[in-house]
Amino acid sequence: MTPADLSALLRRAAVDVLNQRGFDASAVPDLVVVERPRNPEHGDYATNVALQVAKRAGTTPRELASWLATAIAEADEIASAEIAGPGFLNIRLAAAAQGQIVQKVLEAGVNYGRGDSLAGVKINLEFVSANPTGPIHLGGTRWAAAGDSLGRAFEAQGAEVTREYYFNDHGAQIDRFARSLEAAAFGQPVPEDGYAGEYINEIAGRIVAETPGIADLPEDERHEAFRAACVDMMFSHIKRTLHEFGTDFDVYFHENSLFEDGAVDAAVSDLKENGNLYFDDGAWWLRSSDYGDDKDRVVIKSDGNAAYIAGDIAYLRNKHDRGFDLCVYMLGADHHGYIARLKAAAAALGYDPNTVEVLIGQMVSLVRDGKPLRMSKRVSTVITLDDLVDAIGVDAARYALTRSSFDNTLDIDLELWASASNENPVYYVQYAHARLCSIGRNARDLGVTADNPSLELLTHQREGDLIRTLGEFPNVLDAAAKLREPHRIARYLEDLAGVYHRFYDQCRVLPQGDEEPAALHTARLALCDATRQVLSNGLALLGVTAPERM
């Protein structure tokens, strides 16, 4: 019996006992919350549903808790149900019911933990979308890990996810980038507000080497040649770097295409027609303040050029035209203003603003020898995705960037994350998986299998702790998707690894010496197989490998 199974049992029981006594059963929530008590002496699980429901139903919490305790105690899966305090209910499962969790894991395999809370929902998940004016820096790297893991969490709940990268290849920033490269190639000063650093010199050198005769072109043609070459070169570099990091996209969408195919002009025309765009002081303004923004936004500037939001509006319309039910934007720490303006743009276009969701990620810093490393995209101290991977590896980088809530700033200690010790969280989790694989290999050598295990024999406290932790995995995945918090998966895996190590220290799994394999060995081996499966499933959702040997 998983926590979800127990929740369903409690709900059915609450509805039944209230109806039988003429009270209002509609007060019972669709989901009865079941939690593990901090003190295991209080039971396997606890619920406060009687405290939540009693007053609205027309009875008292302790009375309702008493009825519930009597009702669920009749179920074979329940060993005991006791009232505590003003109306809490502490519940112990029968050993066989706990064993059912192990069986469910083994039967479901790679699908254990998955649910259907987002079944049928089409989600456009846009993340990273770093400007193509240099390699992906640490902020974009955080999104590459956390965004990809969030997409996997959405899919684990049945959503149809399209991962999308939005290339900002239109506007002045690309011109500044191209002119910076051109200046570096010919030994000229860095243009005002231009880009500098070693990576600029490297790219400039490659363009000159790969484009014979570029130096002899007229100035306008030379600039356009640098512009085209640098955009293609950075796109290729970004895609390759992300792929090597384990993050791939279904769609690479070019901002410039919205201008070239008339999508921006069409969106502007429609907003003028529906009255949500007005002319004032030589410019065209979106009535965004009518839809929750703090002010109206300029869409077409007084010089006739489109403001940045014009592309955003056309892009949002494009996403809705492609049939997405939810458009999730994962943006950097300096984009808080986009939350209101994108929702306002959706409303102005006639869409439900709740179909737009903006997640803001905070900054990442690297620490070495207790001191922060500086980062700046326009000088030579830029720290990139490649730098982080070179320092600690792909697995550690992805795990480090995902295990903390992305709305908090993050410091990554390079020495810690490069170490092969239990202080390193990813090593701790992967080592647990490798140890479980080793047990499986040793079991095969001894001729011990997990076939037809007598799971009711798993009555040791450490066995129960491990089984109940396995049972929590589906709820963790559901919460990670619903709350947009993939870090919950990483923290759960660390908890699971710790519970497993404590089990391993007290519960011998395999026979020793001349000891014959017994039913308890088989049952514990099945528990180990289930634990290994859940660790593997969780690591896969983070895009981290599950090694069999370490």
mmCIF file of N, CA, C and O in Angstrom, residues 318-395:
data_model
loop_
_atom_site.group_PDB
_atom_site.id
_atom_site.type_symbol
_atom_site.label_atom_id
_atom_site.label_comp_id
_atom_site.label_asym_id
_atom_site.label_seq_id
_atom_site.Cartn_x
_atom_site.Cartn_y
_atom_site.Cartn_z
ATOM 1 N N ASN A 318 2.536 32.764 -32.000
ATOM 2 C CA ASN A 318 2.996 31.586 -32.744
ATOM 3 C C ASN A 318 2.848 30.324 -31.900
ATOM 4 O O ASN A 318 2.417 29.272 -32.400
ATOM 5 N N LYS A 319 3.186 30.413 -30.629
ATOM 6 C CA LYS A 319 3.071 29.245 -29.749
ATOM 7 C C LYS A 319 1.618 28.803 -29.606
ATOM 8 O O LYS A 319 1.313 27.611 -29.647
ATOM 9 N N HIS A 320 0.724 29.754 -29.434
ATOM 10 C CA HIS A 320 -0.691 29.395 -29.317
ATOM 11 C C HIS A 320 -1.223 28.823 -30.633
ATOM 12 O O HIS A 320 -2.042 27.900 -30.623
ATOM 13 N N ASP A 321 -0.747 29.367 -31.755
ATOM 14 C CA ASP A 321 -1.180 28.826 -33.047
ATOM 15 C C ASP A 321 -0.724 27.381 -33.225
ATOM 16 O O ASP A 321 -1.352 26.616 -33.966
ATOM 17 N N ARG A 322 0.356 27.018 -32.540
ATOM 18 C CA ARG A 322 0.843 25.637 -32.623
ATOM 19 C C ARG A 322 0.112 24.703 -31.652
ATOM 20 O O ARG A 322 0.436 23.525 -31.572
ATOM 21 N N GLY A 323 -0.851 25.239 -30.925
ATOM 22 C CA GLY A 323 -1.729 24.387 -30.127
ATOM 23 C C GLY A 323 -1.266 24.067 -28.724
ATOM 24 O O GLY A 323 -1.749 23.097 -28.127
ATOM 25 N N PHE A 324 -0.368 24.873 -28.154
ATOM 26 C CA PHE A 324 0.100 24.587 -26.795
ATOM 27 C C PHE A 324 -0.918 25.064 -25.765
ATOM 28 O O PHE A 324 -1.470 26.158 -25.865
ATOM 29 N N ASP A 325 -1.143 24.228 -24.759
ATOM 30 C CA ASP A 325 -2.054 24.570 -23.667
ATOM 31 C C ASP A 325 -1.377 25.439 -22.621
ATOM 32 O O ASP A 325 -2.033 26.215 -21.929
ATOM 33 N N LEU A 326 -0.064 25.298 -22.508
ATOM 34 C CA LEU A 326 0.702 26.046 -21.514
ATOM 35 C C LEU A 326 2.047 26.425 -22.100
ATOM 36 O O LEU A 326 2.741 25.569 -22.664
ATOM 37 N N CYS A 327 2.402 27.698 -21.983
ATOM 38 C CA CYS A 327 3.696 28.191 -22.463
ATOM 39 C C CYS A 327 4.519 28.591 -21.246
ATOM 40 O O CYS A 327 4.198 29.583 -20.570
ATOM 41 N N VAL A 328 5.567 27.829 -20.949
ATOM 42 C CA VAL A 328 6.413 28.088 -19.795
ATOM 43 C C VAL A 328 7.712 28.732 -20.276
ATOM 44 O O VAL A 328 8.401 28.177 -21.137
ATOM 45 N N TYR A 329 8.014 29.897 -19.713
ATOM 46 C CA TYR A 329 9.250 30.608 -20.026
ATOM 47 C C TYR A 329 10.156 30.542 -18.798
ATOM 48 O O TYR A 329 9.759 30.920 -17.706
ATOM 49 N N MET A 330 11.383 30.077 -18.976
ATOM 50 C CA MET A 330 12.352 30.053 -17.881
ATOM 51 C C MET A 330 13.391 31.134 -18.174
ATOM 52 O O MET A 330 14.200 31.003 -19.104
ATOM 53 N N LEU A 331 13.336 32.204 -17.383
ATOM 54 C CA LEU A 331 14.125 33.402 -17.664
ATOM 55 C C LEU A 331 15.083 33.725 -16.520
ATOM 56 O O LEU A 331 14.932 33.235 -15.403
ATOM 57 N N GLY A 332 16.049 34.588 -16.810
ATOM 58 C CA GLY A 332 17.076 34.952 -15.842
ATOM 59 C C GLY A 332 16.600 35.933 -14.797
ATOM 60 O O GLY A 332 15.493 36.485 -14.854
ATOM 61 N N ALA A 333 17.482 36.175 -13.824
ATOM 62 C CA ALA A 333 17.132 36.970 -12.646
ATOM 63 C C ALA A 333 16.752 38.402 -12.982
ATOM 64 O O ALA A 333 16.045 39.062 -12.210
ATOM 65 N N ASP A 334 17.187 38.920 -14.119
ATOM 66 C CA ASP A 334 16.894 40.308 -14.481
ATOM 67 C C ASP A 334 15.638 40.439 -15.338
ATOM 68 O O ASP A 334 15.419 41.478 -15.965
ATOM 69 N N HIS A 335 14.786 39.408 -15.345
ATOM 70 C CA HIS A 335 13.605 39.418 -16.214
ATOM 71 C C HIS A 335 12.285 39.397 -15.443
ATOM 72 O O HIS A 335 11.266 38.965 -15.973
ATOM 73 N N HIS A 336 12.280 39.875 -14.201
ATOM 74 C CA HIS A 336 11.042 39.854 -13.417
ATOM 75 C C HIS A 336 9.917 40.618 -14.115
ATOM 76 O O HIS A 336 8.744 40.243 -14.019
ATOM 77 N N GLY A 337 10.264 41.688 -14.821
ATOM 78 C CA GLY A 337 9.236 42.477 -15.490
ATOM 79 C C GLY A 337 8.500 41.737 -16.585
ATOM 80 O O GLY A 337 7.407 42.149 -16.992
ATOM 81 N N TYR A 338 9.097 40.635 -17.052
ATOM 82 C CA TYR A 338 8.473 39.886 -18.143
ATOM 83 C C TYR A 338 7.237 39.113 -17.692
ATOM 84 O O TYR A 338 6.399 38.746 -18.512
ATOM 85 N N ILE A 339 7.118 38.853 -16.394
ATOM 86 C CA ILE A 339 5.980 38.078 -15.915
ATOM 87 C C ILE A 339 4.681 38.788 -16.269
ATOM 88 O O ILE A 339 3.793 38.237 -16.924
ATOM 89 N N ALA A 340 4.574 40.058 -15.854
ATOM 90 C CA ALA A 340 3.344 40.810 -16.089
ATOM 91 C C ALA A 340 3.165 41.149 -17.562
ATOM 92 O O ALA A 340 2.056 41.097 -18.090
ATOM 93 N N ARG A 341 4.263 41.494 -18.250
ATOM 94 C CA ARG A 341 4.091 41.952 -19.633
ATOM 95 C C ARG A 341 3.715 40.803 -20.580
ATOM 96 O O ARG A 341 2.936 40.998 -21.514
ATOM 97 N N LEU A 342 4.247 39.601 -20.336
ATOM 98 C CA LEU A 342 3.880 38.465 -21.189
ATOM 99 C C LEU A 342 2.435 38.039 -20.938
ATOM 100 O O LEU A 342 1.710 37.690 -21.873
ATOM 101 N N LYS A 343 2.015 38.047 -19.689
ATOM 102 C CA LYS A 343 0.616 37.728 -19.392
ATOM 103 C C LYS A 343 -0.312 38.786 -19.993
ATOM 104 O O LYS A 343 -1.393 38.461 -20.515
ATOM 105 N N ALA A 344 0.103 40.048 -19.933
ATOM 106 C CA ALA A 344 -0.689 41.116 -20.528
ATOM 107 C C ALA A 344 -0.765 40.961 -22.041
ATOM 108 O O ALA A 344 -1.819 41.178 -22.649
ATOM 109 N N ALA A 345 0.348 40.589 -22.655
ATOM 110 C CA ALA A 345 0.355 40.372 -24.103
ATOM 111 C C ALA A 345 -0.600 39.241 -24.481
ATOM 112 O O ALA A 345 -1.335 39.336 -25.475
ATOM 113 N N ALA A 346 -0.611 38.170 -23.669
ATOM 114 C CA ALA A 346 -1.526 37.060 -23.941
ATOM 115 C C ALA A 346 -2.973 37.528 -23.867
ATOM 116 O O ALA A 346 -3.789 37.211 -24.745
ATOM 117 N N ALA A 347 -3.303 38.292 -22.835
ATOM 118 C CA ALA A 347 -4.676 38.780 -22.680
ATOM 119 C C ALA A 347 -5.061 39.708 -23.825
ATOM 120 O O ALA A 347 -6.186 39.647 -24.339
ATOM 121 N N ALA A 348 -4.139 40.577 -24.233
ATOM 122 C CA ALA A 348 -4.421 41.509 -25.323
ATOM 123 C C ALA A 348 -4.671 40.780 -26.635
ATOM 124 O O ALA A 348 -5.443 41.242 -27.486
ATOM 125 N N LEU A 349 -4.026 39.617 -26.798
ATOM 126 C CA LEU A 349 -4.224 38.811 -28.013
ATOM 127 C C LEU A 349 -5.487 37.956 -27.933
ATOM 128 O O LEU A 349 -5.846 37.290 -28.896
ATOM 129 N N GLY A 350 -6.125 37.974 -26.761
ATOM 130 C CA GLY A 350 -7.360 37.213 -26.599
ATOM 131 C C GLY A 350 -7.175 35.841 -25.985
ATOM 132 O O GLY A 350 -8.103 35.034 -25.990
ATOM 133 N N TYR A 351 -5.982 35.568 -25.438
ATOM 134 C CA TYR A 351 -5.711 34.283 -24.815
ATOM 135 C C TYR A 351 -5.884 34.381 -23.298
ATOM 136 O O TYR A 351 -5.819 35.459 -22.709
ATOM 137 N N ASP A 352 -6.062 33.254 -22.672
ATOM 138 C CA ASP A 352 -6.108 33.198 -21.213
ATOM 139 C C ASP A 352 -4.695 33.461 -20.691
ATOM 140 O O ASP A 352 -3.762 32.711 -21.016
ATOM 141 N N PRO A 353 -4.490 34.498 -19.875
ATOM 142 C CA PRO A 353 -3.130 34.782 -19.377
ATOM 143 C C PRO A 353 -2.556 33.649 -18.540
ATOM 144 O O PRO A 353 -1.328 33.558 -18.371
ATOM 145 N N ASN A 354 -3.406 32.763 -18.018
ATOM 146 C CA ASN A 354 -2.909 31.630 -17.240
ATOM 147 C C ASN A 354 -2.235 30.578 -18.106
ATOM 148 O O ASN A 354 -1.633 29.642 -17.577
ATOM 149 N N THR A 355 -2.347 30.734 -19.429
ATOM 150 C CA THR A 355 -1.614 29.827 -20.314
ATOM 151 C C THR A 355 -0.154 30.249 -20.455
ATOM 152 O O THR A 355 0.618 29.576 -21.139
ATOM 153 N N VAL A 356 0.195 31.360 -19.827
ATOM 154 C CA VAL A 356 1.580 31.846 -19.825
ATOM 155 C C VAL A 356 2.122 31.749 -18.406
ATOM 156 O O VAL A 356 1.496 32.224 -17.458
ATOM 157 N N GLU A 357 3.265 31.123 -18.269
ATOM 158 C CA GLU A 357 3.893 30.987 -16.956
ATOM 159 C C GLU A 357 5.364 31.330 -17.081
ATOM 160 O O GLU A 357 6.066 30.789 -17.953
ATOM 161 N N VAL A 358 5.829 32.237 -16.234
ATOM 162 C CA VAL A 358 7.220 32.689 -16.275
ATOM 163 C C VAL A 358 7.916 32.263 -14.991
ATOM 164 O O VAL A 358 7.474 32.602 -13.884
ATOM 165 N N LEU A 359 8.995 31.502 -15.123
ATOM 166 C CA LEU A 359 9.804 31.079 -13.985
ATOM 167 C C LEU A 359 11.115 31.851 -14.012
ATOM 168 O O LEU A 359 11.763 31.944 -15.056
ATOM 169 N N ILE A 360 11.491 32.413 -12.878
ATOM 170 C CA ILE A 360 12.697 33.235 -12.795
ATOM 171 C C ILE A 360 13.784 32.481 -12.047
ATOM 172 O O ILE A 360 13.566 31.994 -10.936
ATOM 173 N N GLY A 361 14.946 32.391 -12.656
ATOM 174 C CA GLY A 361 16.088 31.727 -12.021
ATOM 175 C C GLY A 361 17.101 32.740 -11.524
ATOM 176 O O GLY A 361 17.301 33.799 -12.133
ATOM 177 N N GLN A 362 17.729 32.421 -10.409
ATOM 178 C CA GLN A 362 18.708 33.325 -9.812
ATOM 179 C C GLN A 362 20.131 32.975 -10.241
ATOM 180 O O GLN A 362 20.379 31.967 -10.885
ATOM 181 N N MET A 363 21.055 33.830 -9.828
ATOM 182 C CA MET A 363 22.438 33.732 -10.294
ATOM 183 C C MET A 363 23.171 32.538 -9.699
ATOM 184 O O MET A 363 22.836 32.027 -8.637
ATOM 185 N N VAL A 364 24.195 32.115 -10.424
ATOM 186 C CA VAL A 364 25.070 31.026 -9.994
ATOM 187 C C VAL A 364 26.488 31.559 -9.856
ATOM 188 O O VAL A 364 26.954 32.315 -10.711
ATOM 189 N N SER A 365 27.165 31.169 -8.789
ATOM 190 C CA SER A 365 28.565 31.550 -8.591
ATOM 191 C C SER A 365 29.393 30.298 -8.355
ATOM 192 O O SER A 365 28.906 29.308 -7.791
ATOM 193 N N LEU A 366 30.627 30.343 -8.794
ATOM 194 C CA LEU A 366 31.568 29.257 -8.520
ATOM 195 C C LEU A 366 32.515 29.675 -7.410
ATOM 196 O O LEU A 366 32.920 30.836 -7.333
ATOM 197 N N VAL A 367 32.847 28.707 -6.567
ATOM 198 C CA VAL A 367 33.746 28.962 -5.446
ATOM 199 C C VAL A 367 34.908 27.994 -5.528
ATOM 200 O O VAL A 367 34.716 26.793 -5.754
ATOM 201 N N ARG A 368 36.106 28.515 -5.362
ATOM 202 C CA ARG A 368 37.304 27.668 -5.319
ATOM 203 C C ARG A 368 38.205 28.186 -4.208
ATOM 204 O O ARG A 368 38.439 29.387 -4.100
ATOM 205 N N ASP A 369 38.658 27.264 -3.366
ATOM 206 C CA ASP A 369 39.495 27.641 -2.217
ATOM 207 C C ASP A 369 38.794 28.687 -1.352
ATOM 208 O O ASP A 369 39.434 29.589 -0.796
ATOM 209 N N GLY A 370 37.486 28.580 -1.269
ATOM 210 C CA GLY A 370 36.718 29.487 -0.430
ATOM 211 C C GLY A 370 36.501 30.860 -1.013
ATOM 212 O O GLY A 370 35.903 31.729 -0.369
ATOM 213 N N LYS A 371 36.925 31.075 -2.256
ATOM 214 C CA LYS A 371 36.794 32.393 -2.874
ATOM 215 C C LYS A 371 35.965 32.295 -4.151
ATOM 216 O O LYS A 371 36.138 31.362 -4.932
ATOM 217 N N PRO A 372 35.079 33.274 -4.374
ATOM 218 C CA PRO A 372 34.248 33.242 -5.596
ATOM 219 C C PRO A 372 35.073 33.568 -6.832
ATOM 220 O O PRO A 372 35.999 34.377 -6.787
ATOM 221 N N LEU A 373 34.731 32.911 -7.936
ATOM 222 C CA LEU A 373 35.339 33.216 -9.226
ATOM 223 C C LEU A 373 34.459 34.223 -9.939
ATOM 224 O O LEU A 373 33.237 34.086 -9.968
ATOM 225 N N ARG A 374 35.053 35.225 -10.519
ATOM 226 C CA ARG A 374 34.287 36.289 -11.166
ATOM 227 C C ARG A 374 33.817 35.834 -12.543
ATOM 228 O O ARG A 374 34.432 35.019 -13.198
ATOM 229 N N MET A 375 32.697 36.430 -12.983
ATOM 230 C CA MET A 375 32.137 36.086 -14.283
ATOM 231 C C MET A 375 31.645 37.348 -14.965
ATOM 232 O O MET A 375 30.936 38.157 -14.369
ATOM 233 N N SER A 376 32.015 37.512 -16.231
ATOM 234 C CA SER A 376 31.490 38.605 -17.035
ATOM 235 C C SER A 376 31.560 38.191 -18.488
ATOM 236 O O SER A 376 32.598 37.721 -18.952
ATOM 237 N N LYS A 377 30.472 38.356 -19.215
ATOM 238 C CA LYS A 377 30.419 37.865 -20.587
ATOM 239 C C LYS A 377 31.256 38.709 -21.543
ATOM 240 O O LYS A 377 31.599 38.282 -22.624
ATOM 241 N N ARG A 378 31.564 39.938 -21.137
ATOM 242 C CA ARG A 378 32.258 40.819 -22.078
ATOM 243 C C ARG A 378 33.745 40.961 -21.789
ATOM 244 O O ARG A 378 34.431 41.731 -22.417
ATOM 245 N N VAL A 379 34.242 40.243 -20.801
ATOM 246 C CA VAL A 379 35.669 40.280 -20.522
ATOM 247 C C VAL A 379 36.185 38.856 -20.454
ATOM 248 O O VAL A 379 35.433 37.901 -20.495
ATOM 249 N N SER A 380 37.488 38.728 -20.287
ATOM 250 C CA SER A 380 38.100 37.415 -20.430
ATOM 251 C C SER A 380 37.820 36.471 -19.267
ATOM 252 O O SER A 380 38.216 35.313 -19.309
ATOM 253 N N THR A 381 37.183 36.941 -18.209
ATOM 254 C CA THR A 381 36.919 36.071 -17.067
ATOM 255 C C THR A 381 35.590 35.349 -17.186
ATOM 256 O O THR A 381 35.077 34.817 -16.215
ATOM 257 N N VAL A 382 34.970 35.325 -18.385
ATOM 258 C CA VAL A 382 33.711 34.608 -18.573
ATOM 259 C C VAL A 382 33.869 33.136 -18.178
ATOM 260 O O VAL A 382 34.856 32.500 -18.502
ATOM 261 N N ILE A 383 32.895 32.626 -17.423
ATOM 262 C CA ILE A 383 32.869 31.218 -17.025
ATOM 263 C C ILE A 383 31.717 30.566 -17.761
ATOM 264 O O ILE A 383 30.578 31.010 -17.670
ATOM 265 N N THR A 384 32.012 29.531 -18.492
ATOM 266 C CA THR A 384 31.026 28.933 -19.386
ATOM 267 C C THR A 384 30.595 27.553 -18.912
ATOM 268 O O THR A 384 31.155 26.973 -17.983
ATOM 269 N N LEU A 385 29.602 27.021 -19.616
ATOM 270 C CA LEU A 385 29.155 25.646 -19.385
ATOM 271 C C LEU A 385 30.331 24.690 -19.537
ATOM 272 O O LEU A 385 30.519 23.780 -18.724
ATOM 273 N N ASP A 386 31.117 24.900 -20.589
ATOM 274 C CA ASP A 386 32.278 24.026 -20.828
ATOM 275 C C ASP A 386 33.264 24.085 -19.669
ATOM 276 O O ASP A 386 33.847 23.068 -19.280
ATOM 277 N N ASP A 387 33.473 25.287 -19.114
ATOM 278 C CA ASP A 387 34.394 25.425 -17.983
ATOM 279 C C ASP A 387 33.911 24.613 -16.783
ATOM 280 O O ASP A 387 34.697 23.944 -16.105
ATOM 281 N N LEU A 388 32.606 24.696 -16.507
ATOM 282 C CA LEU A 388 32.051 23.967 -15.368
ATOM 283 C C LEU A 388 32.182 22.460 -15.566
ATOM 284 O O LEU A 388 32.569 21.726 -14.641
ATOM 285 N N VAL A 389 31.880 21.995 -16.768
ATOM 286 C CA VAL A 389 31.980 20.563 -17.053
ATOM 287 C C VAL A 389 33.433 20.091 -16.959
ATOM 288 O O VAL A 389 33.719 19.014 -16.427
ATOM 289 N N ASP A 390 34.349 20.899 -17.474
ATOM 290 C CA ASP A 390 35.768 20.537 -17.380
ATOM 291 C C ASP A 390 36.208 20.405 -15.923
ATOM 292 O O ASP A 390 37.060 19.578 -15.589
ATOM 293 N N ALA A 391 35.619 21.225 -15.046
ATOM 294 C CA ALA A 391 36.037 21.247 -13.640
ATOM 295 C C ALA A 391 35.453 20.097 -12.837
ATOM 296 O O ALA A 391 36.153 19.505 -11.994
ATOM 297 N N ILE A 392 34.185 19.736 -13.075
ATOM 298 C CA ILE A 392 33.548 18.737 -12.199
ATOM 299 C C ILE A 392 32.822 17.623 -12.949
ATOM 300 O O ILE A 392 32.343 16.679 -12.323
ATOM 301 N N GLY A 393 32.711 17.710 -14.277
ATOM 302 C CA GLY A 393 32.046 16.672 -15.048
ATOM 303 C C GLY A 393 30.571 16.961 -15.265
ATOM 304 O O GLY A 393 29.963 17.765 -14.552
ATOM 305 N N VAL A 394 29.989 16.279 -16.243
ATOM 306 C CA VAL A 394 28.587 16.526 -16.611
ATOM 307 C C VAL A 394 27.643 16.137 -15.486
ATOM 308 O O VAL A 394 26.747 16.896 -15.110
ATOM 309 N N ASP A 395 27.821 14.941 -14.916
ATOM 310 C CA ASP A 395 26.888 14.479 -13.882
ATOM 311 C C ASP A 395 26.861 15.420 -12.685
ATOM 312 O O ASP A 395 25.792 15.807 -12.206
#
